[in-house]
Amino acid sequence: MTQPVASSSLLIVDDTPENIDLLVSMLALPGLQILAANSGERALALAERKQPDLILLDVMMPGIDGFETCSRLKAQAATADIPVVFVTALGDDVAKGFEAGGADYLAKPVRADEVRARVHHHLERRRLLRELQQVNAQLEQRVQERTRELVQLNRQLREEINERRFMQDRLSYLATHDFITRVYNRDALEEQVVRLLADTQRSDNGACLMLLDLARFRIVNEACGYIAGDELLRQVADMLAALCLPDDFIARLGGDRFALLCRRPPDQVMPLAQRIKGVFEGFEFVWDGRAYRIDARLAVIPIHRDFVSFDQLMTKADEAAYLVRRDGGPSVRLHRADVHEADARESVNWAYRLMDALKHQHFRVYFQRIQPLGERAAPGLRFETLVRLWDAETQRVVAPPAFIGPAERYQLIDQIDRWMLREVLGRLSASPSVLAGMSQVSVNLSAYSLRDPTLADTVLSQLQSCGFPPHKLCIEITESGAIVNLSAAKVFMETLKAHGVAFALDDFGTGFASFGYLKQLPFNSVKIDGAFVRDMDTDHANAAMVASMVQMADALALPVVAEFVERPALAERLKALGVPYAQGYLYHRPEEMTEAALQAALKPALP
């Protein structure tokens, strides 16, 4: 290890003399002056008088503890810039140490190589910062003093700038490397990939990106603490460095994910992936005397000319990693866009198509009228709004089943829901005659959108800005969607219901949570899924199920809407059961929600 420069000083603070002696023995290096204090009060006095370059601070001490000592150091101008490294045996102390102003931590029992490495890192960083400040000051002074000597000034200035750039490059190491593992980070990987993609466009010589996910990393992180998790990541990084070729680019993407950029074709990279997998099969991480088996899932993605950006490549890599997790079995997979992965490729394409659709307003609003069946139905036009996607390339409308799944998977559904809500309320508010004649419009919200705690405020803000009557809005929540946080969903619904907004449970009967949702969430109506309605006149089982749903809804005083009503016989059966509303092709095929279409739909509903 490179020795600290002369005039570097270190203050060790610990109430146990043995600990101080141990650290002194580890750090007895030429050019390093070591000071010691056995209490926080003594440390404050020494730090202010001696101005050490680095402080190793124990947490548990009599009097003021390490956290308070650090806070006081940071509160004083003379000592505020001195980096503090906490020395602790408790993982919980790490976060408190950083909150108090600590720059780093060392885990007890300390290891000599780690202590020397971290002390050298912080001393070197402090030295570089001081030198950089001195160079900047010198540059400013020299520019003021030598304006008359232009030729000499320019020459000396270039030398100083080169020196400054050199030191800045040294500091930029921290910006391009992962501090925990000392391998490259995601930003550095992106720079390498962009260069490689540019080379690939000119000459496709073969390259691959290997994505590695650690299995059971979370167990170590949560059971043993973040210090153990960091140590595991370091060991994995060292293992990869030992297995890869010198020109392979290793980066940590964050969490338990690593990436390897290899400038070789797949047939040469796959053996490396198999070797990595084989090493992990015999690898055990040992912490506090307990061994943990850590496995790895690897996906190899060939890089070719079709890739034009880092984001596109990473989306494909995420897709490949997802397929490895989904399929199970072998944990090494060469990702190819063959016929067996057509669905996966299409799913990735959907991510870009949906983002472009949101950006270029390619979504369309359709609507379908809800037909009253009897005297129990309220007067006025009721209809449900439906989102469609306009495919500009094929000049056709895409139905929701094709894109709702990818939208939920890539977490774009909440943006589509917000767009739909904004468009529906805005268009209807701009047509006073339609707004006056209609009784209720239904807008669908995904269960994923309910996870947003700001959604209720967003809906209320839209209603207020458009001047839309809240009692004419019904939000439909799909029963088959996973409402993860029922309490949050209940708060959302009750907040809007207090302003008059109604809620309907859509696709009722398709999942296992139907009765639980009706019991725990304040719905105003239910919509029976069309899978039970469309053939209830010929299927006795479905007829019985629809009858039981209607009976249960009546017991809860909840109006029922039956979907997929396509034949008069179905309408008659539903009327006989007392169902007040029906929806389906028998009454209205979905059409784009234009002013003319709304006016035409409004006429049958007027008195």
PDB file of N, CA and C in Angstrom, residues 178-245:
ATOM      1  N   ASP A 178     -17.537   1.871  -7.735  1.00  0.00           N
ATOM      2  CA  ASP A 178     -18.389   1.532  -6.601  1.00  0.00           C
ATOM      3  C   ASP A 178     -17.517   1.463  -5.344  1.00  0.00           C
ATOM      4  N   PHE A 179     -17.869   2.240  -4.327  1.00  0.00           N
ATOM      5  CA  PHE A 179     -17.012   2.345  -3.147  1.00  0.00           C
ATOM      6  C   PHE A 179     -16.906   1.021  -2.403  1.00  0.00           C
ATOM      7  N   ILE A 180     -17.983   0.257  -2.368  1.00  0.00           N
ATOM      8  CA  ILE A 180     -17.985  -0.978  -1.583  1.00  0.00           C
ATOM      9  C   ILE A 180     -17.097  -2.035  -2.221  1.00  0.00           C
ATOM     10  N   THR A 181     -17.269  -2.247  -3.521  1.00  0.00           N
ATOM     11  CA  THR A 181     -16.581  -3.358  -4.192  1.00  0.00           C
ATOM     12  C   THR A 181     -15.321  -2.933  -4.930  1.00  0.00           C
ATOM     13  N   ARG A 182     -15.153  -1.625  -5.165  1.00  0.00           N
ATOM     14  CA  ARG A 182     -14.017  -1.067  -5.906  1.00  0.00           C
ATOM     15  C   ARG A 182     -14.004  -1.475  -7.377  1.00  0.00           C
ATOM     16  N   VAL A 183     -15.104  -2.011  -7.878  1.00  0.00           N
ATOM     17  CA  VAL A 183     -15.238  -2.215  -9.320  1.00  0.00           C
ATOM     18  C   VAL A 183     -15.968  -1.003  -9.897  1.00  0.00           C
ATOM     19  N   TYR A 184     -16.139  -0.964 -11.203  1.00  0.00           N
ATOM     20  CA  TYR A 184     -16.801   0.176 -11.834  1.00  0.00           C
ATOM     21  C   TYR A 184     -18.276   0.230 -11.438  1.00  0.00           C
ATOM     22  N   ASN A 185     -18.861   1.417 -11.572  1.00  0.00           N
ATOM     23  CA  ASN A 185     -20.281   1.578 -11.275  1.00  0.00           C
ATOM     24  C   ASN A 185     -21.089   1.661 -12.570  1.00  0.00           C
ATOM     25  N   ARG A 186     -22.381   1.917 -12.425  1.00  0.00           N
ATOM     26  CA  ARG A 186     -23.285   1.908 -13.585  1.00  0.00           C
ATOM     27  C   ARG A 186     -22.944   3.020 -14.577  1.00  0.00           C
ATOM     28  N   ASP A 187     -22.563   4.200 -14.075  1.00  0.00           N
ATOM     29  CA  ASP A 187     -22.225   5.297 -14.977  1.00  0.00           C
ATOM     30  C   ASP A 187     -21.026   4.936 -15.852  1.00  0.00           C
ATOM     31  N   ALA A 188     -20.014   4.317 -15.229  1.00  0.00           N
ATOM     32  CA  ALA A 188     -18.846   3.917 -16.009  1.00  0.00           C
ATOM     33  C   ALA A 188     -19.210   2.847 -17.027  1.00  0.00           C
ATOM     34  N   LEU A 189     -20.105   1.925 -16.657  1.00  0.00           N
ATOM     35  CA  LEU A 189     -20.555   0.900 -17.600  1.00  0.00           C
ATOM     36  C   LEU A 189     -21.276   1.536 -18.782  1.00  0.00           C
ATOM     37  N   GLU A 190     -22.121   2.522 -18.514  1.00  0.00           N
ATOM     38  CA  GLU A 190     -22.843   3.179 -19.600  1.00  0.00           C
ATOM     39  C   GLU A 190     -21.866   3.813 -20.592  1.00  0.00           C
ATOM     40  N   GLU A 191     -20.813   4.446 -20.087  1.00  0.00           N
ATOM     41  CA  GLU A 191     -19.823   5.059 -20.982  1.00  0.00           C
ATOM     42  C   GLU A 191     -19.151   4.013 -21.858  1.00  0.00           C
ATOM     43  N   GLN A 192     -18.814   2.871 -21.267  1.00  0.00           N
ATOM     44  CA  GLN A 192     -18.183   1.802 -22.044  1.00  0.00           C
ATOM     45  C   GLN A 192     -19.132   1.229 -23.088  1.00  0.00           C
ATOM     46  N   VAL A 193     -20.388   1.042 -22.703  1.00  0.00           N
ATOM     47  CA  VAL A 193     -21.371   0.468 -23.635  1.00  0.00           C
ATOM     48  C   VAL A 193     -21.604   1.407 -24.810  1.00  0.00           C
ATOM     49  N   VAL A 194     -21.700   2.700 -24.541  1.00  0.00           N
ATOM     50  CA  VAL A 194     -21.919   3.658 -25.626  1.00  0.00           C
ATOM     51  C   VAL A 194     -20.773   3.587 -26.633  1.00  0.00           C
ATOM     52  N   ARG A 195     -19.551   3.488 -26.138  1.00  0.00           N
ATOM     53  CA  ARG A 195     -18.413   3.357 -27.051  1.00  0.00           C
ATOM     54  C   ARG A 195     -18.482   2.052 -27.841  1.00  0.00           C
ATOM     55  N   LEU A 196     -18.830   0.979 -27.140  1.00  0.00           N
ATOM     56  CA  LEU A 196     -18.904  -0.316 -27.817  1.00  0.00           C
ATOM     57  C   LEU A 196     -19.982  -0.325 -28.882  1.00  0.00           C
ATOM     58  N   LEU A 197     -21.138   0.279 -28.585  1.00  0.00           N
ATOM     59  CA  LEU A 197     -22.227   0.313 -29.569  1.00  0.00           C
ATOM     60  C   LEU A 197     -21.817   1.099 -30.808  1.00  0.00           C
ATOM     61  N   ALA A 198     -21.058   2.179 -30.602  1.00  0.00           N
ATOM     62  CA  ALA A 198     -20.580   2.948 -31.755  1.00  0.00           C
ATOM     63  C   ALA A 198     -19.639   2.094 -32.603  1.00  0.00           C
ATOM     64  N   ASP A 199     -18.753   1.326 -31.962  1.00  0.00           N
ATOM     65  CA  ASP A 199     -17.853   0.436 -32.708  1.00  0.00           C
ATOM     66  C   ASP A 199     -18.636  -0.667 -33.410  1.00  0.00           C
ATOM     67  N   THR A 200     -19.680  -1.177 -32.758  1.00  0.00           N
ATOM     68  CA  THR A 200     -20.468  -2.269 -33.325  1.00  0.00           C
ATOM     69  C   THR A 200     -21.182  -1.836 -34.596  1.00  0.00           C
ATOM     70  N   GLN A 201     -21.623  -0.569 -34.636  1.00  0.00           N
ATOM     71  CA  GLN A 201     -22.291  -0.085 -35.846  1.00  0.00           C
ATOM     72  C   GLN A 201     -21.350  -0.097 -37.051  1.00  0.00           C
ATOM     73  N   ARG A 202     -20.041   0.092 -36.789  1.00  0.00           N
ATOM     74  CA  ARG A 202     -19.066   0.098 -37.885  1.00  0.00           C
ATOM     75  C   ARG A 202     -18.594  -1.314 -38.217  1.00  0.00           C
ATOM     76  N   SER A 203     -18.364  -2.118 -37.168  1.00  0.00           N
ATOM     77  CA  SER A 203     -17.854  -3.476 -37.390  1.00  0.00           C
ATOM     78  C   SER A 203     -18.328  -4.367 -36.252  1.00  0.00           C
ATOM     79  N   ASP A 204     -19.243  -5.271 -36.553  1.00  0.00           N
ATOM     80  CA  ASP A 204     -19.826  -6.148 -35.537  1.00  0.00           C
ATOM     81  C   ASP A 204     -18.902  -7.350 -35.318  1.00  0.00           C
ATOM     82  N   ASN A 205     -17.934  -7.179 -34.398  1.00  0.00           N
ATOM     83  CA  ASN A 205     -16.958  -8.231 -34.134  1.00  0.00           C
ATOM     84  C   ASN A 205     -17.388  -9.168 -33.011  1.00  0.00           C
ATOM     85  N   GLY A 206     -18.535  -8.922 -32.435  1.00  0.00           N
ATOM     86  CA  GLY A 206     -19.030  -9.806 -31.393  1.00  0.00           C
ATOM     87  C   GLY A 206     -18.692  -9.302 -30.011  1.00  0.00           C
ATOM     88  N   ALA A 207     -19.716  -9.093 -29.193  1.00  0.00           N
ATOM     89  CA  ALA A 207     -19.551  -8.680 -27.799  1.00  0.00           C
ATOM     90  C   ALA A 207     -20.789  -9.122 -27.045  1.00  0.00           C
ATOM     91  N   CYS A 208     -20.671  -9.215 -25.721  1.00  0.00           N
ATOM     92  CA  CYS A 208     -21.788  -9.673 -24.889  1.00  0.00           C
ATOM     93  C   CYS A 208     -21.824  -8.875 -23.590  1.00  0.00           C
ATOM     94  N   LEU A 209     -23.021  -8.734 -23.068  1.00  0.00           N
ATOM     95  CA  LEU A 209     -23.219  -8.214 -21.721  1.00  0.00           C
ATOM     96  C   LEU A 209     -23.737  -9.357 -20.862  1.00  0.00           C
ATOM     97  N   MET A 210     -23.035  -9.625 -19.766  1.00  0.00           N
ATOM     98  CA  MET A 210     -23.459 -10.673 -18.841  1.00  0.00           C
ATOM     99  C   MET A 210     -24.025 -10.020 -17.592  1.00  0.00           C
ATOM    100  N   LEU A 211     -25.246 -10.387 -17.246  1.00  0.00           N
ATOM    101  CA  LEU A 211     -25.908  -9.853 -16.061  1.00  0.00           C
ATOM    102  C   LEU A 211     -25.940 -10.934 -14.987  1.00  0.00           C
ATOM    103  N   LEU A 212     -25.472 -10.596 -13.793  1.00  0.00           N
ATOM    104  CA  LEU A 212     -25.390 -11.556 -12.696  1.00  0.00           C
ATOM    105  C   LEU A 212     -26.229 -11.059 -11.526  1.00  0.00           C
ATOM    106  N   ASP A 213     -27.194 -11.868 -11.110  1.00  0.00           N
ATOM    107  CA  ASP A 213     -28.012 -11.589  -9.927  1.00  0.00           C
ATOM    108  C   ASP A 213     -27.650 -12.584  -8.840  1.00  0.00           C
ATOM    109  N   LEU A 214     -27.396 -12.089  -7.628  1.00  0.00           N
ATOM    110  CA  LEU A 214     -27.105 -12.974  -6.511  1.00  0.00           C
ATOM    111  C   LEU A 214     -28.406 -13.497  -5.913  1.00  0.00           C
ATOM    112  N   ALA A 215     -28.440 -14.787  -5.647  1.00  0.00           N
ATOM    113  CA  ALA A 215     -29.591 -15.387  -4.977  1.00  0.00           C
ATOM    114  C   ALA A 215     -29.289 -15.472  -3.478  1.00  0.00           C
ATOM    115  N   ARG A 216     -30.276 -15.122  -2.684  1.00  0.00           N
ATOM    116  CA  ARG A 216     -30.210 -15.176  -1.221  1.00  0.00           C
ATOM    117  C   ARG A 216     -29.283 -14.113  -0.621  1.00  0.00           C
ATOM    118  N   PHE A 217     -28.945 -13.084  -1.406  1.00  0.00           N
ATOM    119  CA  PHE A 217     -28.175 -11.975  -0.840  1.00  0.00           C
ATOM    120  C   PHE A 217     -28.961 -11.263   0.246  1.00  0.00           C
ATOM    121  N   ARG A 218     -30.257 -11.154   0.041  1.00  0.00           N
ATOM    122  CA  ARG A 218     -31.079 -10.417   1.008  1.00  0.00           C
ATOM    123  C   ARG A 218     -31.072 -11.092   2.379  1.00  0.00           C
ATOM    124  N   ILE A 219     -30.939 -12.410   2.390  1.00  0.00           N
ATOM    125  CA  ILE A 219     -30.900 -13.126   3.673  1.00  0.00           C
ATOM    126  C   ILE A 219     -29.697 -12.664   4.481  1.00  0.00           C
ATOM    127  N   VAL A 220     -28.545 -12.588   3.819  1.00  0.00           N
ATOM    128  CA  VAL A 220     -27.335 -12.142   4.515  1.00  0.00           C
ATOM    129  C   VAL A 220     -27.482 -10.692   4.954  1.00  0.00           C
ATOM    130  N   ASN A 221     -27.995  -9.859   4.080  1.00  0.00           N
ATOM    131  CA  ASN A 221     -28.105  -8.434   4.381  1.00  0.00           C
ATOM    132  C   ASN A 221     -29.022  -8.183   5.577  1.00  0.00           C
ATOM    133  N   GLU A 222     -30.129  -8.912   5.650  1.00  0.00           N
ATOM    134  CA  GLU A 222     -31.094  -8.671   6.714  1.00  0.00           C
ATOM    135  C   GLU A 222     -30.769  -9.439   7.987  1.00  0.00           C
ATOM    136  N   ALA A 223     -30.178 -10.629   7.849  1.00  0.00           N
ATOM    137  CA  ALA A 223     -29.876 -11.428   9.034  1.00  0.00           C
ATOM    138  C   ALA A 223     -28.588 -10.983   9.715  1.00  0.00           C
ATOM    139  N   CYS A 224     -27.608 -10.541   8.941  1.00  0.00           N
ATOM    140  CA  CYS A 224     -26.287 -10.226   9.498  1.00  0.00           C
ATOM    141  C   CYS A 224     -25.980  -8.733   9.495  1.00  0.00           C
ATOM    142  N   GLY A 225     -26.755  -7.946   8.777  1.00  0.00           N
ATOM    143  CA  GLY A 225     -26.507  -6.515   8.737  1.00  0.00           C
ATOM    144  C   GLY A 225     -25.805  -6.079   7.466  1.00  0.00           C
ATOM    145  N   TYR A 226     -25.790  -4.758   7.266  1.00  0.00           N
ATOM    146  CA  TYR A 226     -25.243  -4.211   6.031  1.00  0.00           C
ATOM    147  C   TYR A 226     -23.723  -4.391   5.934  1.00  0.00           C
ATOM    148  N   ILE A 227     -23.054  -4.458   7.073  1.00  0.00           N
ATOM    149  CA  ILE A 227     -21.605  -4.656   7.024  1.00  0.00           C
ATOM    150  C   ILE A 227     -21.297  -6.024   6.404  1.00  0.00           C
ATOM    151  N   ALA A 228     -22.052  -7.034   6.826  1.00  0.00           N
ATOM    152  CA  ALA A 228     -21.872  -8.362   6.242  1.00  0.00           C
ATOM    153  C   ALA A 228     -22.241  -8.354   4.765  1.00  0.00           C
ATOM    154  N   GLY A 229     -23.335  -7.662   4.417  1.00  0.00           N
ATOM    155  CA  GLY A 229     -23.721  -7.570   3.010  1.00  0.00           C
ATOM    156  C   GLY A 229     -22.643  -6.917   2.164  1.00  0.00           C
ATOM    157  N   ASP A 230     -22.021  -5.859   2.699  1.00  0.00           N
ATOM    158  CA  ASP A 230     -20.930  -5.199   1.966  1.00  0.00           C
ATOM    159  C   ASP A 230     -19.751  -6.152   1.776  1.00  0.00           C
ATOM    160  N   GLU A 231     -19.433  -6.911   2.813  1.00  0.00           N
ATOM    161  CA  GLU A 231     -18.324  -7.846   2.713  1.00  0.00           C
ATOM    162  C   GLU A 231     -18.609  -8.931   1.674  1.00  0.00           C
ATOM    163  N   LEU A 232     -19.851  -9.398   1.633  1.00  0.00           N
ATOM    164  CA  LEU A 232     -20.228 -10.390   0.625  1.00  0.00           C
ATOM    165  C   LEU A 232     -20.058  -9.818  -0.772  1.00  0.00           C
ATOM    166  N   LEU A 233     -20.483  -8.586  -0.990  1.00  0.00           N
ATOM    167  CA  LEU A 233     -20.337  -7.963  -2.303  1.00  0.00           C
ATOM    168  C   LEU A 233     -18.865  -7.828  -2.685  1.00  0.00           C
ATOM    169  N   ARG A 234     -18.023  -7.486  -1.708  1.00  0.00           N
ATOM    170  CA  ARG A 234     -16.589  -7.384  -2.006  1.00  0.00           C
ATOM    171  C   ARG A 234     -16.015  -8.736  -2.422  1.00  0.00           C
ATOM    172  N   GLN A 235     -16.421  -9.786  -1.726  1.00  0.00           N
ATOM    173  CA  GLN A 235     -15.920 -11.109  -2.073  1.00  0.00           C
ATOM    174  C   GLN A 235     -16.380 -11.529  -3.469  1.00  0.00           C
ATOM    175  N   VAL A 236     -17.620 -11.218  -3.809  1.00  0.00           N
ATOM    176  CA  VAL A 236     -18.123 -11.548  -5.144  1.00  0.00           C
ATOM    177  C   VAL A 236     -17.351 -10.773  -6.204  1.00  0.00           C
ATOM    178  N   ALA A 237     -17.077  -9.492  -5.950  1.00  0.00           N
ATOM    179  CA  ALA A 237     -16.321  -8.687  -6.907  1.00  0.00           C
ATOM    180  C   ALA A 237     -14.920  -9.254  -7.097  1.00  0.00           C
ATOM    181  N   ASP A 238     -14.273  -9.654  -6.011  1.00  0.00           N
ATOM    182  CA  ASP A 238     -12.932 -10.244  -6.124  1.00  0.00           C
ATOM    183  C   ASP A 238     -12.974 -11.561  -6.905  1.00  0.00           C
ATOM    184  N   MET A 239     -14.036 -12.339  -6.675  1.00  0.00           N
ATOM    185  CA  MET A 239     -14.182 -13.605  -7.376  1.00  0.00           C
ATOM    186  C   MET A 239     -14.333 -13.374  -8.883  1.00  0.00           C
ATOM    187  N   LEU A 240     -15.147 -12.402  -9.254  1.00  0.00           N
ATOM    188  CA  LEU A 240     -15.345 -12.113 -10.678  1.00  0.00           C
ATOM    189  C   LEU A 240     -14.055 -11.613 -11.312  1.00  0.00           C
ATOM    190  N   ALA A 241     -13.333 -10.755 -10.589  1.00  0.00           N
ATOM    191  CA  ALA A 241     -12.079 -10.232 -11.126  1.00  0.00           C
ATOM    192  C   ALA A 241     -11.075 -11.359 -11.373  1.00  0.00           C
ATOM    193  N   ALA A 242     -11.086 -12.385 -10.510  1.00  0.00           N
ATOM    194  CA  ALA A 242     -10.156 -13.503 -10.675  1.00  0.00           C
ATOM    195  C   ALA A 242     -10.542 -14.394 -11.849  1.00  0.00           C
ATOM    196  N   LEU A 243     -11.838 -14.463 -12.179  1.00  0.00           N
ATOM    197  CA  LEU A 243     -12.304 -15.355 -13.237  1.00  0.00           C
ATOM    198  C   LEU A 243     -12.291 -14.710 -14.614  1.00  0.00           C
ATOM    199  N   CYS A 244     -12.447 -13.401 -14.683  1.00  0.00           N
ATOM    200  CA  CYS A 244     -12.579 -12.721 -15.974  1.00  0.00           C
ATOM    201  C   CYS A 244     -11.213 -12.449 -16.600  1.00  0.00           C
ATOM    202  N   LEU A 245     -11.246 -12.151 -17.881  1.00  0.00           N
ATOM    203  CA  LEU A 245     -10.039 -11.753 -18.591  1.00  0.00           C
ATOM    204  C   LEU A 245      -9.703 -10.307 -18.263  1.00  0.00           C
TER     205      LEU A 245
END
